Amino acid sequence: MIFTTRFAPSPTGPLHLGHAYSALLAHDIARAEHGRFLLRIEDIDRTRARAIWETQIYDDLTWLGVSWEQPAMRQSDRQSDYDTALDDLWASGLLYPCHCTRADISAATSAPQEGAPQLGPDGVIYPGTCRPHLNPAVPRPRDTALRLDMAKACASLVEPFEFTELSTNEIVSFTASDMINSVGDIVLARRDMGTSYHLSVVLDDAEQGITNVIRGKDLFEATQIHILLQKLLGLPHPQYLHHRLIRDDAGKRLAKRDDARAISLYRTQGATPQDIREMVGL
């Protein structure tokens, strides 16, 4: 198979040095492997995605010397594929509608008898409030959050679950018990999106033929979710490399609110692409 990787930013703000490192690293590795480098615009959050930021993504990457196969994939064009996967999971009895707000979940998990809320790779682990309402005999509801019944999902699969972390060449294994107790019933469709990051990313990687996912260590814990969804949906398993994060002087990883480290700002101040490479250690 041809080595194929991707860079998948969200057009919700300016790209910063952390994005530059991730894009350049993936691009460099793809070129060294004589492989393919693809771009995906993760714009499922239509309340925050902006055309101006998407345009700037193209401009910043081109200025950095990053090139990709045209056209770039846009998640907003792929809702029908996400709907098909959700319909299949619903028909299998693995999804249920959830009407809980964040305040509801916080209140349920903060009750005195519950102790401190448990956190997983997707935030506070859902307490299962709406789970008894599962009824796959009725049509899948639209405009409603849908959660994966993790216990049922794991019961339908054969263990072990594992992937190889290429940054260390270690095999990372996890069990059904890990997923049920440490991840919980994750959201696969948000009411305001019709999908979720976890569902979209595994479907998009499969559609683009991604063989190697190169991304930051902040997504390491989410990889177990993606492996599980790939198994549920019969999708291929890419290899994973989770790289170091670019941090500020205080050791905090960069976020889009850190405009002072935006690539566009460095450009206007006269920096060169080589300067950016040196700043991020490439």
mmCIF file of C-alpha atoms in Angstrom:
data_model
loop_
_atom_site.group_PDB
_atom_site.id
_atom_site.type_symbol
_atom_site.label_atom_id
_atom_site.label_comp_id
_atom_site.label_asym_id
_atom_site.label_seq_id
_atom_site.Cartn_x
_atom_site.Cartn_y
_atom_site.Cartn_z
ATOM 1 C CA MET A 1 0.000 0.000 0.000
ATOM 2 C CA ILE A 2 1.133 3.545 -0.699
ATOM 3 C CA PHE A 3 2.024 5.468 2.463
ATOM 4 C CA THR A 4 -0.779 8.016 2.864
ATOM 5 C CA THR A 5 -1.144 10.557 5.619
ATOM 6 C CA ARG A 6 -3.080 13.757 6.186
ATOM 7 C CA PHE A 7 -3.294 17.044 8.036
ATOM 8 C CA ALA A 8 -6.801 17.818 9.312
ATOM 9 C CA PRO A 9 -7.248 21.321 10.777
ATOM 10 C CA SER A 10 -10.520 22.948 11.781
ATOM 11 C CA PRO A 11 -11.278 26.390 10.257
ATOM 12 C CA THR A 12 -12.198 27.906 13.616
ATOM 13 C CA GLY A 13 -9.214 30.196 14.120
ATOM 14 C CA PRO A 14 -5.670 30.881 12.920
ATOM 15 C CA LEU A 15 -3.120 28.101 12.577
ATOM 16 C CA HIS A 16 -0.343 28.411 15.169
ATOM 17 C CA LEU A 17 3.125 26.939 15.631
ATOM 18 C CA GLY A 18 1.682 23.645 16.858
ATOM 19 C CA HIS A 19 -0.236 23.266 13.611
ATOM 20 C CA ALA A 20 2.884 24.165 11.637
ATOM 21 C CA TYR A 21 4.857 21.425 13.372
ATOM 22 C CA SER A 22 2.177 18.785 12.796
ATOM 23 C CA ALA A 23 1.662 19.695 9.133
ATOM 24 C CA LEU A 24 5.378 19.954 8.332
ATOM 25 C CA LEU A 25 6.217 16.709 10.131
ATOM 26 C CA ALA A 26 3.503 14.740 8.326
ATOM 27 C CA HIS A 27 4.434 16.356 5.014
ATOM 28 C CA ASP A 28 8.137 15.592 5.504
ATOM 29 C CA ILE A 29 7.480 11.967 6.421
ATOM 30 C CA ALA A 30 5.151 11.473 3.457
ATOM 31 C CA ARG A 31 7.778 12.850 1.082
ATOM 32 C CA ALA A 32 10.516 10.697 2.643
ATOM 33 C CA GLU A 33 8.295 7.637 2.161
ATOM 34 C CA HIS A 34 7.486 8.657 -1.448
ATOM 35 C CA GLY A 35 3.879 8.660 -0.327
ATOM 36 C CA ARG A 36 0.787 10.842 -0.413
ATOM 37 C CA PHE A 37 -0.046 13.856 1.733
ATOM 38 C CA LEU A 38 -3.701 14.890 1.935
ATOM 39 C CA LEU A 39 -5.529 17.815 3.487
ATOM 40 C CA ARG A 40 -8.873 17.553 5.235
ATOM 41 C CA ILE A 41 -10.885 20.525 6.484
ATOM 42 C CA GLU A 42 -12.707 19.433 9.633
ATOM 43 C CA ASP A 43 -15.602 21.883 9.497
ATOM 44 C CA ILE A 44 -18.421 19.874 11.080
ATOM 45 C CA ASP A 45 -18.844 22.554 13.740
ATOM 46 C CA ARG A 46 -20.774 24.957 11.534
ATOM 47 C CA THR A 47 -21.354 27.377 14.410
ATOM 48 C CA ARG A 48 -17.609 28.084 14.638
ATOM 49 C CA ALA A 49 -16.227 27.287 11.167
ATOM 50 C CA ARG A 50 -15.518 30.334 9.013
ATOM 51 C CA ALA A 51 -14.603 30.625 5.335
ATOM 52 C CA ILE A 52 -11.962 33.234 6.184
ATOM 53 C CA TRP A 53 -10.122 30.741 8.405
ATOM 54 C CA GLU A 54 -10.326 28.026 5.757
ATOM 55 C CA THR A 55 -8.774 30.363 3.210
ATOM 56 C CA GLN A 56 -6.025 31.237 5.670
ATOM 57 C CA ILE A 57 -5.284 27.546 6.213
ATOM 58 C CA TYR A 58 -4.592 27.183 2.496
ATOM 59 C CA ASP A 59 -2.481 30.352 2.460
ATOM 60 C CA ASP A 60 -0.428 29.453 5.542
ATOM 61 C CA LEU A 61 0.289 25.901 4.403
ATOM 62 C CA THR A 62 1.282 27.023 0.915
ATOM 63 C CA TRP A 63 3.619 29.634 2.416
ATOM 64 C CA LEU A 64 5.195 26.941 4.618
ATOM 65 C CA GLY A 65 5.937 24.867 1.524
ATOM 66 C CA VAL A 66 3.292 22.238 2.249
ATOM 67 C CA SER A 67 1.528 20.872 -0.827
ATOM 68 C CA TRP A 68 -1.348 18.420 -0.974
ATOM 69 C CA GLU A 69 -3.397 16.497 -3.487
ATOM 70 C CA GLN A 70 -6.339 18.502 -4.756
ATOM 71 C CA PRO A 71 -9.062 18.910 -3.830
ATOM 72 C CA ALA A 72 -8.973 19.004 -0.051
ATOM 73 C CA MET A 73 -11.718 16.989 1.621
ATOM 74 C CA ARG A 74 -14.300 19.017 3.543
ATOM 75 C CA GLN A 75 -16.306 17.256 6.239
ATOM 76 C CA SER A 76 -19.323 19.461 5.590
ATOM 77 C CA ASP A 77 -19.675 17.650 2.239
ATOM 78 C CA ARG A 78 -19.860 14.205 3.838
ATOM 79 C CA GLN A 79 -22.950 14.188 6.050
ATOM 80 C CA SER A 80 -24.631 11.476 3.969
ATOM 81 C CA ASP A 81 -21.768 9.087 4.754
ATOM 82 C CA TYR A 82 -21.995 9.889 8.444
ATOM 83 C CA ASP A 83 -25.776 9.326 8.319
ATOM 84 C CA THR A 84 -25.294 5.906 6.724
ATOM 85 C CA ALA A 85 -22.940 4.813 9.492
ATOM 86 C CA LEU A 86 -25.293 6.128 12.176
ATOM 87 C CA ASP A 87 -28.228 4.305 10.583
ATOM 88 C CA ASP A 88 -26.255 1.037 10.633
ATOM 89 C CA LEU A 89 -25.244 1.459 14.280
ATOM 90 C CA TRP A 90 -28.815 2.388 15.236
ATOM 91 C CA ALA A 91 -30.224 -0.664 13.437
ATOM 92 C CA SER A 92 -27.730 -2.812 15.348
ATOM 93 C CA GLY A 93 -29.103 -1.486 18.633
ATOM 94 C CA LEU A 94 -25.843 0.219 19.580
ATOM 95 C CA LEU A 95 -27.051 3.840 19.754
ATOM 96 C CA TYR A 96 -29.527 5.654 21.947
ATOM 97 C CA PRO A 97 -30.796 9.250 22.029
ATOM 98 C CA CYS A 98 -29.505 11.454 24.811
ATOM 99 C CA HIS A 99 -31.278 14.609 25.951
ATOM 100 C CA CYS A 100 -28.917 15.481 28.810
ATOM 101 C CA THR A 101 -27.321 18.893 28.928
ATOM 102 C CA ARG A 102 -23.811 19.449 30.236
ATOM 103 C CA ALA A 103 -25.401 20.782 33.419
ATOM 104 C CA ASP A 104 -27.439 17.567 33.757
ATOM 105 C CA ILE A 105 -24.340 15.423 33.396
ATOM 106 C CA SER A 106 -22.364 17.578 35.810
ATOM 107 C CA ALA A 107 -25.139 17.354 38.395
ATOM 108 C CA ALA A 108 -25.467 13.581 38.022
ATOM 109 C CA THR A 109 -21.754 12.906 38.293
ATOM 110 C CA SER A 110 -21.214 15.388 41.124
ATOM 111 C CA ALA A 111 -23.853 13.963 43.447
ATOM 112 C CA PRO A 112 -22.386 13.126 46.880
ATOM 113 C CA GLN A 113 -22.945 9.390 46.426
ATOM 114 C CA GLU A 114 -21.040 9.427 43.136
ATOM 115 C CA GLY A 115 -17.804 10.915 44.455
ATOM 116 C CA ALA A 116 -15.568 12.975 42.153
ATOM 117 C CA PRO A 117 -16.589 12.928 38.450
ATOM 118 C CA GLN A 118 -14.520 10.496 36.390
ATOM 119 C CA LEU A 119 -12.773 11.909 33.347
ATOM 120 C CA GLY A 120 -12.063 9.976 30.164
ATOM 121 C CA PRO A 121 -10.591 10.896 26.759
ATOM 122 C CA ASP A 122 -13.929 12.477 25.822
ATOM 123 C CA GLY A 123 -14.401 14.456 29.038
ATOM 124 C CA VAL A 124 -16.639 13.530 31.961
ATOM 125 C CA ILE A 125 -17.684 9.880 31.653
ATOM 126 C CA TYR A 126 -21.416 9.792 30.963
ATOM 127 C CA PRO A 127 -23.447 8.271 33.833
ATOM 128 C CA GLY A 128 -25.872 6.477 31.521
ATOM 129 C CA THR A 129 -28.940 8.533 32.380
ATOM 130 C CA CYS A 130 -30.673 8.051 29.008
ATOM 131 C CA ARG A 131 -29.428 4.540 28.277
ATOM 132 C CA PRO A 132 -32.672 2.750 29.291
ATOM 133 C CA HIS A 133 -34.462 4.593 26.484
ATOM 134 C CA LEU A 134 -32.711 2.584 23.780
ATOM 135 C CA ASN A 135 -35.251 1.373 21.198
ATOM 136 C CA PRO A 136 -33.767 0.387 17.811
ATOM 137 C CA ALA A 137 -37.220 -0.628 16.514
ATOM 138 C CA VAL A 138 -38.158 3.017 15.931
ATOM 139 C CA PRO A 139 -36.511 5.122 13.201
ATOM 140 C CA ARG A 140 -33.301 6.875 14.164
ATOM 141 C CA PRO A 141 -34.193 10.339 15.476
ATOM 142 C CA ARG A 142 -32.677 13.390 13.811
ATOM 143 C CA ASP A 143 -31.605 16.614 15.532
ATOM 144 C CA THR A 144 -30.898 14.634 18.702
ATOM 145 C CA ALA A 145 -27.626 13.666 20.341
ATOM 146 C CA LEU A 146 -26.866 9.954 19.935
ATOM 147 C CA ARG A 147 -24.603 7.980 22.256
ATOM 148 C CA LEU A 148 -22.878 4.663 21.722
ATOM 149 C CA ASP A 149 -23.861 1.963 24.198
ATOM 150 C CA MET A 150 -20.262 1.043 24.974
ATOM 151 C CA ALA A 151 -21.049 -2.199 26.813
ATOM 152 C CA LYS A 152 -23.133 -3.516 23.895
ATOM 153 C CA ALA A 153 -20.568 -2.343 21.372
ATOM 154 C CA CYS A 154 -17.719 -4.113 23.157
ATOM 155 C CA ALA A 155 -19.799 -7.267 23.575
ATOM 156 C CA SER A 156 -20.212 -7.443 19.795
ATOM 157 C CA LEU A 157 -16.457 -7.437 19.178
ATOM 158 C CA VAL A 158 -13.601 -9.857 19.737
ATOM 159 C CA GLU A 159 -10.777 -8.760 22.016
ATOM 160 C CA PRO A 160 -7.981 -7.815 22.237
ATOM 161 C CA PHE A 161 -8.151 -4.219 21.066
ATOM 162 C CA GLU A 162 -4.745 -2.769 20.250
ATOM 163 C CA PHE A 163 -2.647 -0.511 18.067
ATOM 164 C CA THR A 164 1.056 0.151 17.621
ATOM 165 C CA GLU A 165 2.312 3.559 18.735
ATOM 166 C CA LEU A 166 4.988 4.320 16.148
ATOM 167 C CA SER A 167 6.698 7.036 18.214
ATOM 168 C CA THR A 168 7.793 4.322 20.671
ATOM 169 C CA ASN A 169 7.104 1.122 18.678
ATOM 170 C CA GLU A 170 5.007 -0.108 21.606
ATOM 171 C CA ILE A 171 1.833 -2.134 21.264
ATOM 172 C CA VAL A 172 -0.951 -0.371 23.156
ATOM 173 C CA SER A 173 -3.655 -2.782 24.334
ATOM 174 C CA PHE A 174 -6.986 -2.054 25.980
ATOM 175 C CA THR A 175 -9.936 -4.180 26.999
ATOM 176 C CA ALA A 176 -13.701 -3.968 26.907
ATOM 177 C CA SER A 177 -13.607 -3.193 30.620
ATOM 178 C CA ASP A 178 -11.258 -0.260 29.938
ATOM 179 C CA MET A 179 -13.636 1.149 27.344
ATOM 180 C CA ILE A 180 -16.741 0.730 29.498
ATOM 181 C CA ASN A 181 -15.253 2.105 32.710
ATOM 182 C CA SER A 182 -12.703 4.637 31.456
ATOM 183 C CA VAL A 183 -14.350 5.945 28.261
ATOM 184 C CA GLY A 184 -18.073 5.323 28.614
ATOM 185 C CA ASP A 185 -20.961 6.006 26.264
ATOM 186 C CA ILE A 186 -19.480 8.572 23.897
ATOM 187 C CA VAL A 187 -21.496 10.910 21.686
ATOM 188 C CA LEU A 188 -21.437 9.862 18.021
ATOM 189 C CA ALA A 189 -23.870 12.510 16.802
ATOM 190 C CA ARG A 190 -24.300 15.917 18.337
ATOM 191 C CA ARG A 191 -27.684 17.572 18.070
ATOM 192 C CA ASP A 192 -26.274 20.648 16.338
ATOM 193 C CA MET A 193 -23.916 18.754 13.997
ATOM 194 C CA GLY A 194 -25.495 15.445 13.027
ATOM 195 C CA THR A 195 -22.137 13.741 13.646
ATOM 196 C CA SER A 196 -19.158 13.939 15.978
ATOM 197 C CA TYR A 197 -15.401 14.221 15.731
ATOM 198 C CA HIS A 198 -14.844 10.556 16.612
ATOM 199 C CA LEU A 199 -17.288 9.199 14.042
ATOM 200 C CA SER A 200 -16.218 11.577 11.286
ATOM 201 C CA VAL A 201 -12.491 11.050 11.695
ATOM 202 C CA VAL A 202 -12.617 7.263 11.317
ATOM 203 C CA LEU A 203 -14.947 7.447 8.309
ATOM 204 C CA ASP A 204 -12.866 10.174 6.676
ATOM 205 C CA ASP A 205 -9.578 8.335 7.224
ATOM 206 C CA ALA A 206 -11.075 5.261 5.572
ATOM 207 C CA GLU A 207 -12.491 7.284 2.670
ATOM 208 C CA GLN A 208 -9.129 8.958 2.047
ATOM 209 C CA GLY A 209 -7.207 5.689 2.288
ATOM 210 C CA ILE A 210 -5.085 6.930 5.193
ATOM 211 C CA THR A 211 -2.440 4.358 6.139
ATOM 212 C CA ASN A 212 -0.624 6.479 8.735
ATOM 213 C CA VAL A 213 -2.182 8.985 11.115
ATOM 214 C CA ILE A 214 0.353 11.537 12.362
ATOM 215 C CA ARG A 215 -1.041 13.801 15.067
ATOM 216 C CA GLY A 216 -0.338 15.270 18.506
ATOM 217 C CA LYS A 217 -0.062 13.398 21.783
ATOM 218 C CA ASP A 218 -3.184 15.186 22.990
ATOM 219 C CA LEU A 219 -5.152 12.729 20.825
ATOM 220 C CA PHE A 220 -3.344 9.595 22.036
ATOM 221 C CA GLU A 221 -6.142 8.587 24.439
ATOM 222 C CA ALA A 222 -8.771 9.094 21.729
ATOM 223 C CA THR A 223 -7.102 6.477 19.535
ATOM 224 C CA GLN A 224 -8.693 3.626 21.499
ATOM 225 C CA ILE A 225 -12.097 5.087 20.593
ATOM 226 C CA HIS A 226 -11.124 5.216 16.931
ATOM 227 C CA ILE A 227 -9.853 1.631 16.919
ATOM 228 C CA LEU A 228 -13.133 0.471 18.465
ATOM 229 C CA LEU A 229 -15.230 2.393 15.918
ATOM 230 C CA GLN A 230 -13.145 1.016 13.056
ATOM 231 C CA LYS A 231 -13.899 -2.499 14.300
ATOM 232 C CA LEU A 232 -17.609 -1.756 14.660
ATOM 233 C CA LEU A 233 -17.856 -0.253 11.169
ATOM 234 C CA GLY A 234 -15.573 -2.743 9.417
ATOM 235 C CA LEU A 235 -12.996 -0.104 8.515
ATOM 236 C CA PRO A 236 -9.233 -0.557 8.063
ATOM 237 C CA HIS A 237 -6.861 0.345 10.895
ATOM 238 C CA PRO A 238 -4.223 2.968 10.043
ATOM 239 C CA GLN A 239 -0.958 3.069 11.929
ATOM 240 C CA TYR A 240 -0.608 5.857 14.494
ATOM 241 C CA LEU A 241 2.207 8.209 15.435
ATOM 242 C CA HIS A 242 1.487 10.744 18.166
ATOM 243 C CA HIS A 243 4.112 13.470 18.129
ATOM 244 C CA ARG A 244 5.232 15.898 20.820
ATOM 245 C CA LEU A 245 3.261 19.083 21.398
ATOM 246 C CA ILE A 246 4.558 22.606 20.889
ATOM 247 C CA ARG A 247 4.246 24.510 24.153
ATOM 248 C CA ASP A 248 4.600 28.099 25.304
ATOM 249 C CA ASP A 249 7.253 29.379 27.714
ATOM 250 C CA ALA A 250 5.125 28.264 30.673
ATOM 251 C CA GLY A 251 4.882 24.719 29.324
ATOM 252 C CA LYS A 252 1.251 25.019 28.246
ATOM 253 C CA ARG A 253 0.356 23.554 24.862
ATOM 254 C CA LEU A 254 -0.674 26.090 22.246
ATOM 255 C CA ALA A 255 -4.328 26.665 21.365
ATOM 256 C CA LYS A 256 -6.023 28.790 18.716
ATOM 257 C CA ARG A 257 -6.571 31.531 21.259
ATOM 258 C CA ASP A 258 -2.770 31.974 21.283
ATOM 259 C CA ASP A 259 -2.886 34.425 18.409
ATOM 260 C CA ALA A 260 0.570 35.720 19.312
ATOM 261 C CA ARG A 261 1.940 32.471 17.862
ATOM 262 C CA ALA A 262 -0.244 32.449 14.751
ATOM 263 C CA ILE A 263 1.636 31.572 11.571
ATOM 264 C CA SER A 264 0.062 34.548 9.803
ATOM 265 C CA LEU A 265 1.463 36.913 12.421
ATOM 266 C CA TYR A 266 4.981 35.552 12.007
ATOM 267 C CA ARG A 267 4.558 35.997 8.254
ATOM 268 C CA THR A 268 3.627 39.658 8.585
ATOM 269 C CA GLN A 269 6.593 40.193 10.917
ATOM 270 C CA GLY A 270 8.986 38.992 8.226
ATOM 271 C CA ALA A 271 9.647 35.405 9.313
ATOM 272 C CA THR A 272 10.555 32.839 6.665
ATOM 273 C CA PRO A 273 9.323 29.237 6.408
ATOM 274 C CA GLN A 274 12.785 28.128 7.559
ATOM 275 C CA ASP A 275 12.422 30.348 10.638
ATOM 276 C CA ILE A 276 9.195 28.514 11.476
ATOM 277 C CA ARG A 277 10.910 25.158 11.040
ATOM 278 C CA GLU A 278 13.631 26.204 13.458
ATOM 279 C CA MET A 279 11.100 27.508 15.979
ATOM 280 C CA VAL A 280 9.380 24.108 16.121
ATOM 281 C CA GLY A 281 12.568 22.060 15.998
ATOM 282 C CA LEU A 282 12.469 20.690 12.463
#
